[in-house]
Coordinates of C-alpha atoms and ligand atoms in Angstrom, one line a residue:
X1 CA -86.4 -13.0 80.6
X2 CA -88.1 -16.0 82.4
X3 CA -90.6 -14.2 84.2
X4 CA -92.4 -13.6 80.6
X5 CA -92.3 -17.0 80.1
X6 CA -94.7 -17.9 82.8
X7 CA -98.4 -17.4 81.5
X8 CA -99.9 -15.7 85.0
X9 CA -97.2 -12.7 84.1
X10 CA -98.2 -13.1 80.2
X11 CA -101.9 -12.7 81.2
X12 CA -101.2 -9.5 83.1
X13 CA -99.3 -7.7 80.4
X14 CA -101.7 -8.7 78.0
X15 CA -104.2 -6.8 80.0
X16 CA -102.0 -4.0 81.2
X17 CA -101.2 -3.2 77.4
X18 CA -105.1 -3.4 76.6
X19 CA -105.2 -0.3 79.3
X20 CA -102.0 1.4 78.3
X21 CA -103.1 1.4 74.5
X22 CA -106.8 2.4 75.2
X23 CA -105.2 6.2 77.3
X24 CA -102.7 6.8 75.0
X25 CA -105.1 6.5 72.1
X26 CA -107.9 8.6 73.9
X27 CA -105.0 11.1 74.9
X28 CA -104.0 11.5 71.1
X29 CA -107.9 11.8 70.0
X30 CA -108.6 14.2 72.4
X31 CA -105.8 16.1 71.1
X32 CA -106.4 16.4 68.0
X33 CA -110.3 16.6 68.0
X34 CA -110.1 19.1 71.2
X35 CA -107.7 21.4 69.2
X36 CA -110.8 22.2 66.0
X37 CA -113.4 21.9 68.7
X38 CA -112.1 24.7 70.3
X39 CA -111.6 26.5 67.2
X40 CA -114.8 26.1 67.1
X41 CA -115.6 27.3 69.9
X42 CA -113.6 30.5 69.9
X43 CA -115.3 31.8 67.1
X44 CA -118.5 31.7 68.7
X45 CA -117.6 33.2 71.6
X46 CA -115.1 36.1 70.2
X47 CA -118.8 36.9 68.3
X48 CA -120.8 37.4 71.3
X49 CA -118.1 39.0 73.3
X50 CA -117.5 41.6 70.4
X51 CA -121.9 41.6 70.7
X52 CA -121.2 42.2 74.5
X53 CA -118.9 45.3 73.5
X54 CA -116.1 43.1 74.9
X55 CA -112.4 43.0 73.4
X56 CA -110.5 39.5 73.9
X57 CA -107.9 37.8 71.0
X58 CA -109.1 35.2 69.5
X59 CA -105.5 33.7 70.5
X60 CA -106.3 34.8 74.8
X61 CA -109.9 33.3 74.0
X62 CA -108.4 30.0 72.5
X63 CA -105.8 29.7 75.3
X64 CA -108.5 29.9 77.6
X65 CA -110.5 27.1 76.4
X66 CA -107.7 24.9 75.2
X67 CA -106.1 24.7 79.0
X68 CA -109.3 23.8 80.4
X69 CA -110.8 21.1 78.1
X70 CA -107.0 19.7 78.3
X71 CA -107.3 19.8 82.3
X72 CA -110.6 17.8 81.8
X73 CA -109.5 15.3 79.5
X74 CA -106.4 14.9 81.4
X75 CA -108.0 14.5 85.1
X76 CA -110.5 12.3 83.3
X77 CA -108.0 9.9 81.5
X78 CA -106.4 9.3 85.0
X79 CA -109.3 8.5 86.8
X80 CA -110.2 6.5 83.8
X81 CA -106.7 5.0 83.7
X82 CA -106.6 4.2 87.1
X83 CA -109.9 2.2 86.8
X84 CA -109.0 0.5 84.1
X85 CA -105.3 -0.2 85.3
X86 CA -107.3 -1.7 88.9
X87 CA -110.4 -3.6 87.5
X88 CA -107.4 -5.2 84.6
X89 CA -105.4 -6.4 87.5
X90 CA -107.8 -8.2 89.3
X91 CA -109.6 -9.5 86.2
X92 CA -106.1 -10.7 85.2
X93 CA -105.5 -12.2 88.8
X94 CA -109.0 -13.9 89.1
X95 CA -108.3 -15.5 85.5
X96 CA -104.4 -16.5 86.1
X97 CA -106.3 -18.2 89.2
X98 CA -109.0 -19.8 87.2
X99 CA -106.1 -21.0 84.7
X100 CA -103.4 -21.7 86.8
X101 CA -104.6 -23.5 89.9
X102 CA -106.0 -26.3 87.5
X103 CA -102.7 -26.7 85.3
X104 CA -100.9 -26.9 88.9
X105 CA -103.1 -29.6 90.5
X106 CA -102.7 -31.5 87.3
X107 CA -98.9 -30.9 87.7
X108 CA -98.5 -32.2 90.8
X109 CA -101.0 -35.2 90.7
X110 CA -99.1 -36.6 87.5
X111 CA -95.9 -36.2 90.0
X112 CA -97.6 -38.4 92.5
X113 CA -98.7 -41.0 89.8
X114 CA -95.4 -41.2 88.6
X115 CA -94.4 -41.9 92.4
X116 CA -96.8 -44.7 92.4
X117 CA -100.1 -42.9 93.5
X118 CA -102.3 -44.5 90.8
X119 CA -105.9 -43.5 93.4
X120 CA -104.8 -39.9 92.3
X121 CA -107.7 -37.3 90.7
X122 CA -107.8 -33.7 90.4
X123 CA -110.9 -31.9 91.0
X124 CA -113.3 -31.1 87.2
X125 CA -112.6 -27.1 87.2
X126 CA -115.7 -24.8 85.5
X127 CA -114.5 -24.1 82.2
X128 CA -115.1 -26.1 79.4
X129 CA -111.4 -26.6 78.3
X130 CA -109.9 -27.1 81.5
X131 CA -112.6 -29.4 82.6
X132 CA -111.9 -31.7 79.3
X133 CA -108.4 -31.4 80.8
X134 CA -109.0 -32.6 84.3
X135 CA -111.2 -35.2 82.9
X136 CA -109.2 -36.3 80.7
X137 CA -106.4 -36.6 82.9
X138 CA -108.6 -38.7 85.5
X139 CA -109.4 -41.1 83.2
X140 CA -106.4 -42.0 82.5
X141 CA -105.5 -42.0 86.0
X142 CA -108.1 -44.8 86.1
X143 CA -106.6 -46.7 83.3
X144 CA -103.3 -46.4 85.4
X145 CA -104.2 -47.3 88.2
X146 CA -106.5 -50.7 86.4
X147 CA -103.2 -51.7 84.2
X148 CA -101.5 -51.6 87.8
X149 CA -104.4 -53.5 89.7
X150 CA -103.4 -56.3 86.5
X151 CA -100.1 -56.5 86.7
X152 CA -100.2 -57.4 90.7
X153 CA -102.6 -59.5 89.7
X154 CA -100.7 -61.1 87.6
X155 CA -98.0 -61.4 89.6
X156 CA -100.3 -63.4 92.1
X157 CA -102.0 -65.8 89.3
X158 CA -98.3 -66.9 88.1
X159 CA -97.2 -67.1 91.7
X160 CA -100.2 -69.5 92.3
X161 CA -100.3 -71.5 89.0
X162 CA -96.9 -72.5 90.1
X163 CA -97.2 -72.9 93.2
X164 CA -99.6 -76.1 92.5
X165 CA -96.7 -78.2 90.8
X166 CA -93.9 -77.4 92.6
X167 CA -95.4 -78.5 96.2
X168 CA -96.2 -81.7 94.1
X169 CA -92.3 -82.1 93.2
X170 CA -91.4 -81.1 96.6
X171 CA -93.9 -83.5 98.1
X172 CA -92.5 -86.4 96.1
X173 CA -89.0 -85.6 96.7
X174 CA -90.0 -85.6 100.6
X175 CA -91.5 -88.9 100.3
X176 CA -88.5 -89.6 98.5
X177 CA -85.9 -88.5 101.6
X178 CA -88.2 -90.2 104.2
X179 CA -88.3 -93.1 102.4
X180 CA -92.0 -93.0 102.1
X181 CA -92.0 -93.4 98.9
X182 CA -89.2 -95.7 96.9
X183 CA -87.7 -94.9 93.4
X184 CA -89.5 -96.8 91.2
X185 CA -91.1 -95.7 87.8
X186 CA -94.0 -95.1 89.1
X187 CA -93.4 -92.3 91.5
X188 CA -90.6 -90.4 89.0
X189 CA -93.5 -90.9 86.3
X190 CA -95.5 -88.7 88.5
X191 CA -93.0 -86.1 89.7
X192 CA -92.0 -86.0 85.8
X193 CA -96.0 -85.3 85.4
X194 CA -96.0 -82.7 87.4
X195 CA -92.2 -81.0 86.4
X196 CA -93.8 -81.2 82.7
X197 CA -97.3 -79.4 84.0
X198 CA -94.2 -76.3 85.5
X199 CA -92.5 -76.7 81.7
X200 CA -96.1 -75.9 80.0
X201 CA -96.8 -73.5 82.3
X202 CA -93.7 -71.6 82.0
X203 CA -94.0 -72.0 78.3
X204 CA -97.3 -70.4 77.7
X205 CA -96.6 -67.7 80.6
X206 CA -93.8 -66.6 77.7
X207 CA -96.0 -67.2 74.8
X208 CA -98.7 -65.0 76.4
X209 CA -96.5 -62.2 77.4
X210 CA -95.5 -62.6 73.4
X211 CA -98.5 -62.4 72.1
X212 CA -100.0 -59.6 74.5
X213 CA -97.1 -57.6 73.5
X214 CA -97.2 -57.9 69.8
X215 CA -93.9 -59.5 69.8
X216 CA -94.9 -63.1 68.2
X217 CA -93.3 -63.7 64.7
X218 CA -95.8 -64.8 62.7
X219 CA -95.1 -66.7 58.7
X220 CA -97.9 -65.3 56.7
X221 CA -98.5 -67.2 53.9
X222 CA -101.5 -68.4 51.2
X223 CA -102.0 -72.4 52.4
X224 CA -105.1 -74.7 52.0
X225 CA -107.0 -74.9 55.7
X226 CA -108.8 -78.0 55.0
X227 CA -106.2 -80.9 55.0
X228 CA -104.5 -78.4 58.2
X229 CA -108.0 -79.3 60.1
X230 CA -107.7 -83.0 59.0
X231 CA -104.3 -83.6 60.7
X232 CA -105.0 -81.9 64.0
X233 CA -108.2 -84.1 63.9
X234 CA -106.1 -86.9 63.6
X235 CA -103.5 -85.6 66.0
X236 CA -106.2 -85.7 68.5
X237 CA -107.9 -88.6 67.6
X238 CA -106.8 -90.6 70.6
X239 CA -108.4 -88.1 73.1
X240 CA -111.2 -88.4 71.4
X241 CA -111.5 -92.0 70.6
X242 CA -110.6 -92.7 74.6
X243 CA -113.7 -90.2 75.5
X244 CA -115.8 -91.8 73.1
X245 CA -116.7 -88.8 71.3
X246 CA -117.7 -88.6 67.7
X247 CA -116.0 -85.4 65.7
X248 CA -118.2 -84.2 62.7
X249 CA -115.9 -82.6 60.3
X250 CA -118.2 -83.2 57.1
X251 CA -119.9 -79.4 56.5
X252 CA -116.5 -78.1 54.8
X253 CA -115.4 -77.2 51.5
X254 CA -112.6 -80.0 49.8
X255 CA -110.3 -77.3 49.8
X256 CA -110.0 -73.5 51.0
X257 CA -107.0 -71.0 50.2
X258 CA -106.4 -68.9 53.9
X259 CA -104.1 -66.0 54.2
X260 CA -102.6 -66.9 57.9
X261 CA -99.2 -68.5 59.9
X262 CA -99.8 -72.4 59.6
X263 CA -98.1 -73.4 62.4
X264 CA -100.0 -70.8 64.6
X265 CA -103.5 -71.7 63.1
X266 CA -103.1 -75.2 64.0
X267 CA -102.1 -73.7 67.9
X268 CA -105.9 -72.1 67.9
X269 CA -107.5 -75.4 66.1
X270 CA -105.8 -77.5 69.1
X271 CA -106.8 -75.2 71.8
X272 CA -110.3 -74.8 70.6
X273 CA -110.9 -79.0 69.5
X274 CA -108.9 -79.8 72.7
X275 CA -110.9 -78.1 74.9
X276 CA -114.3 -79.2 73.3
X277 CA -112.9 -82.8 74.2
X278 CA -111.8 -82.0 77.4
X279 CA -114.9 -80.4 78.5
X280 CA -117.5 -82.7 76.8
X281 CA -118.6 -85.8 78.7
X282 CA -118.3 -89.3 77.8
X283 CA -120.4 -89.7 74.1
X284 CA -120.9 -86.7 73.7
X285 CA -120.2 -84.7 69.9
X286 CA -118.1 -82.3 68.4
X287 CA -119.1 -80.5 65.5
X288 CA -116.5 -78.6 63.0
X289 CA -117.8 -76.2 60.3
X290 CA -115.8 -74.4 57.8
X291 CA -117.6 -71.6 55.9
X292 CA -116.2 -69.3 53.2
X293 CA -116.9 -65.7 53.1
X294 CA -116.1 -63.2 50.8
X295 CA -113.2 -61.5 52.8
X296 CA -112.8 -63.9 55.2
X297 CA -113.4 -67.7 56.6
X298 CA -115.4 -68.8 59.4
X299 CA -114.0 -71.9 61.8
X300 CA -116.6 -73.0 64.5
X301 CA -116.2 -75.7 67.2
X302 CA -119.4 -77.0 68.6
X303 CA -119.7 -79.1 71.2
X304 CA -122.5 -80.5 73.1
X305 CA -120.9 -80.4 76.8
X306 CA -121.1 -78.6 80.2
X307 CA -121.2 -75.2 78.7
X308 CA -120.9 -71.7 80.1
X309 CA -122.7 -69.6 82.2
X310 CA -123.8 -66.6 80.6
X311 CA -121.9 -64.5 83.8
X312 CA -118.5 -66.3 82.9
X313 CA -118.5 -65.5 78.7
X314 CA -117.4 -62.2 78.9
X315 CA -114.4 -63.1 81.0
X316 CA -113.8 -66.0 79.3
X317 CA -110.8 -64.9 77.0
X318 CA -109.2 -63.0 80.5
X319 CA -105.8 -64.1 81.4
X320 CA -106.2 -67.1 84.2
X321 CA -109.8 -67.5 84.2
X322 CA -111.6 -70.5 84.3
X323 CA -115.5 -70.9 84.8
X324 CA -114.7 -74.8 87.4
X325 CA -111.2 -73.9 88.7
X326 CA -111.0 -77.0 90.5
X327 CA -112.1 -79.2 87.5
X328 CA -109.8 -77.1 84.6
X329 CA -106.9 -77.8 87.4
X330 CA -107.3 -81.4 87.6
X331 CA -106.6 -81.8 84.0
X332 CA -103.7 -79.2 84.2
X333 CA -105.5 -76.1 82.8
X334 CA -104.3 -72.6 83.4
X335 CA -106.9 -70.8 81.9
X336 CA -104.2 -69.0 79.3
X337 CA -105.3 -70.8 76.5
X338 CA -107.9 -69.2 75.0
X339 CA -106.5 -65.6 75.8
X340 CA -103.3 -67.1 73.9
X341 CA -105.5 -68.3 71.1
X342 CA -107.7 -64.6 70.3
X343 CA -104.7 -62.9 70.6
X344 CA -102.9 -64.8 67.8
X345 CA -105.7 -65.1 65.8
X346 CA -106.1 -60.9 66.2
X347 CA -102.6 -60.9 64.9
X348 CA -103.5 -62.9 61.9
X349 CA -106.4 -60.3 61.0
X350 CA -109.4 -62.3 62.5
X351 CA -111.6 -62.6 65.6
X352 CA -112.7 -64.9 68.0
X353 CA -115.7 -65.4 70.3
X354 CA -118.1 -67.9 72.2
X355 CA -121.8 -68.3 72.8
X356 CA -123.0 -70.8 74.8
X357 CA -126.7 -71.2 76.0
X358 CA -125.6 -72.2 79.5
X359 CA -124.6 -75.0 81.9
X360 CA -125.1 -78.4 79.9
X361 CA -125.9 -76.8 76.5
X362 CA -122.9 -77.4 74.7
X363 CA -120.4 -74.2 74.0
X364 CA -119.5 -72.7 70.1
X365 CA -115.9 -71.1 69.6
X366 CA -116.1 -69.1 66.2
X367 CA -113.2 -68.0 64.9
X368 CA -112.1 -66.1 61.5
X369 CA -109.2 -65.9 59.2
X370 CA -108.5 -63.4 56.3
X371 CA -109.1 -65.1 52.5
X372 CA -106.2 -62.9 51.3
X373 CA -104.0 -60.6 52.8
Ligands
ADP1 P1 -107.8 -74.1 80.4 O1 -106.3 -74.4 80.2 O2 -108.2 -74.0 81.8 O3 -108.7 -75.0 79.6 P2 -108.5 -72.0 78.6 O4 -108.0 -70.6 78.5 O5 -108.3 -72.9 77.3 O6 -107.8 -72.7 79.8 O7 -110.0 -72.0 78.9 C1 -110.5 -71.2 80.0 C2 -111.8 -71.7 80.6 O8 -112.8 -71.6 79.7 C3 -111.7 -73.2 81.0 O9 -111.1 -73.3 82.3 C4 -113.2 -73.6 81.0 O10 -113.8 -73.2 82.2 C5 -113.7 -72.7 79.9 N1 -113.9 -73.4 78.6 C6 -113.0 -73.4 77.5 N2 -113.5 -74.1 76.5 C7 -114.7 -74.6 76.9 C8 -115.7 -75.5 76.3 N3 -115.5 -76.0 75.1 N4 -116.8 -75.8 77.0 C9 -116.9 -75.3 78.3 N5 -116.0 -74.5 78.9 C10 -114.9 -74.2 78.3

């Protein structure tokens, strides 16, 4: 039957049974203990009749009593009954209510989430479990409605990361039309600039949305760090040589065994060395350390540039962020990188983080990668 299947009914019976059970057991009792009691009884009182010089059966005598004390216990049950049966029903009401006006609130909010209400909360009942309930369920209607709040901001950042390039290959190819600007190398070297900035940008937009969801194929294998960090030194040699910046690769081991994907650890060495270069002034220094641990190895890159506001670090690894959005721009930055680069080295069982004591005091990237795996 369905109706038993719906708790407020459940509730009811349960108490309805408690009352049923509780007169039919006193009935029973009072039965059987009324039947010696009046035995009892009779035998007293067919003594001081007979004292009394009065003839009654025991039998008329027992007949007597036993209708009466049954009239009693009868009239008293259902009074007693009754009670019960009222004061059951509207303790069974008041609870379904206490237990059932929560669990629908909490049905009906998840409905309107599920439309697309993500500001949805139900009201924190009184009792413990249900308020752990409606707690619970409002904090993850906050989590909801933050993941939400991300993904249309998303949406904007992308829109507005490309927006940037493409009006410079529109305004080209309108200079183009007009005949304000002619075809020569020049101007298709700098509408190729800019298609390549869209290319990178597209590129990392996929490797992010990889790497956030756990999707990235990584080759895990035992390899030796050392001569890994020599060639992306050299690989950006030329950046550094034009900036005329010194890099200090001396305090490192001659060789170290890491447990990690080589082609993705050189992705997080290039990211972290190519932004030290990029934001470290003319003669300035860059400063890599390799330290073994027991469990695991320690990367730093040091650099004595413009730093970063203590107000920006914890944002720092946050999808599109950038502390000088117009100077990062300039130089084609997104702001992805360094979310690209702790995610992938999270998937290769290490960490990443920053300190920096402020504008102009250099910044430190540390990251670490497992010794075995
Ligand atoms: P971008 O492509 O803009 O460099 P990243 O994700 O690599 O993006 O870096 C995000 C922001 O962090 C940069 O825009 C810059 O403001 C800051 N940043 C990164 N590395 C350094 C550094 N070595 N020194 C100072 N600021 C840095």
């Amino acid at each position: 039957m369905t109706i038993w299947r719906q708790l407020r009914w459940r509730i009811i019976a349960a108490y309805m049974l408690v009352v049923i059970v509780g007169v039919v057991t006193l009935a029973w009792m009072a039965n059987i203990v009324s039947e010696h009691t009046v035995a009892t009884a009779v035998n007293e009182l067919s003594a001081s009749v007979e004292g009394m010089g009065m003839q009654a059966t025991d039998e008329q005598l027992s007949t007597i009593l036993l209708t009466s004390v049954r009239a009693t216990v009868t009239q008293s049950l259902v009074v007693a009954g009754l009670a019960a049966t009222l004061v059951g029903g509207i303790a069974s009401v008041l609870l379904v209510r206490e237990i059932l006006l929560p669990l629908r609130q909490i049905t009906q909010s998840s409905q309107r989430i599920a439309a697309g209400h993500y500001d949805e909360r139900v009201a924190v009942p009184t009792s413990d479990e249900l308020a752990t309930l409606a707690t619970n369920f409002n904090q993850m209607a906050i989590a909801l409605e933050q993941v939400e709040q991300q993904r249309i901001a998303l949406i904007g950042n992308v829109a507005h990361e490309l927006r940037t390039p493409l009006t410079g290959v529109e305004g080209y190819l309108e200079g183009l039309v007009d005949g304000i600007f002619s075809n020569d190398p020049e101007t298709l070297n700098a509408m190729q600039h800019e298609v390549r900035r869209l290319r990178r940008l597209v590129d990392d937009l996929q490797t992010l949305s990889r790497v956030e969801s756990g999707q990235i194929e990584l080759q895990l294998t035992y390899f030796n760090l050392i001569p890994l960090l020599q060639r992306v030194v050299e690989q950006l040699r030329p950046q550094i040589t034009a900036q005329n910046l010194t890099l200090d690769l001396t305090d490192r081991p001659d060789s170290l065994q890491v447990y990690a994907d080589v082609d993705r650890t050189a992705q997080v060495l290039i990211n972290l060395i190519g932004n030290a270069i990029q934001y470290t002034p003319e003669g300035g220094s860059i400063t890599v350390r390799v330290q073994g641990g027991d469990r695991k190895v320690q990367i730093s890159v040091q650099d004595t540039g413009i730093g970063i506001p203590a107000e920006s670090l914890p944002y720092l690894f946050e999808r599109f962020y950038r502390v000088d959005r117009s100077r990062s721009r300039s130089s084609g930055g997104s702001g992805i990188g360094l979310t690209i680069t702790r995610h992938l080295v999270w998937a290769m069982g290490g960490d990443l983080d920053v300190a920096s004591d402020g504008p102009d005091q250099g910044s430190t990237f540390r990251f670490t990668l497992p010794l075995s795996g």
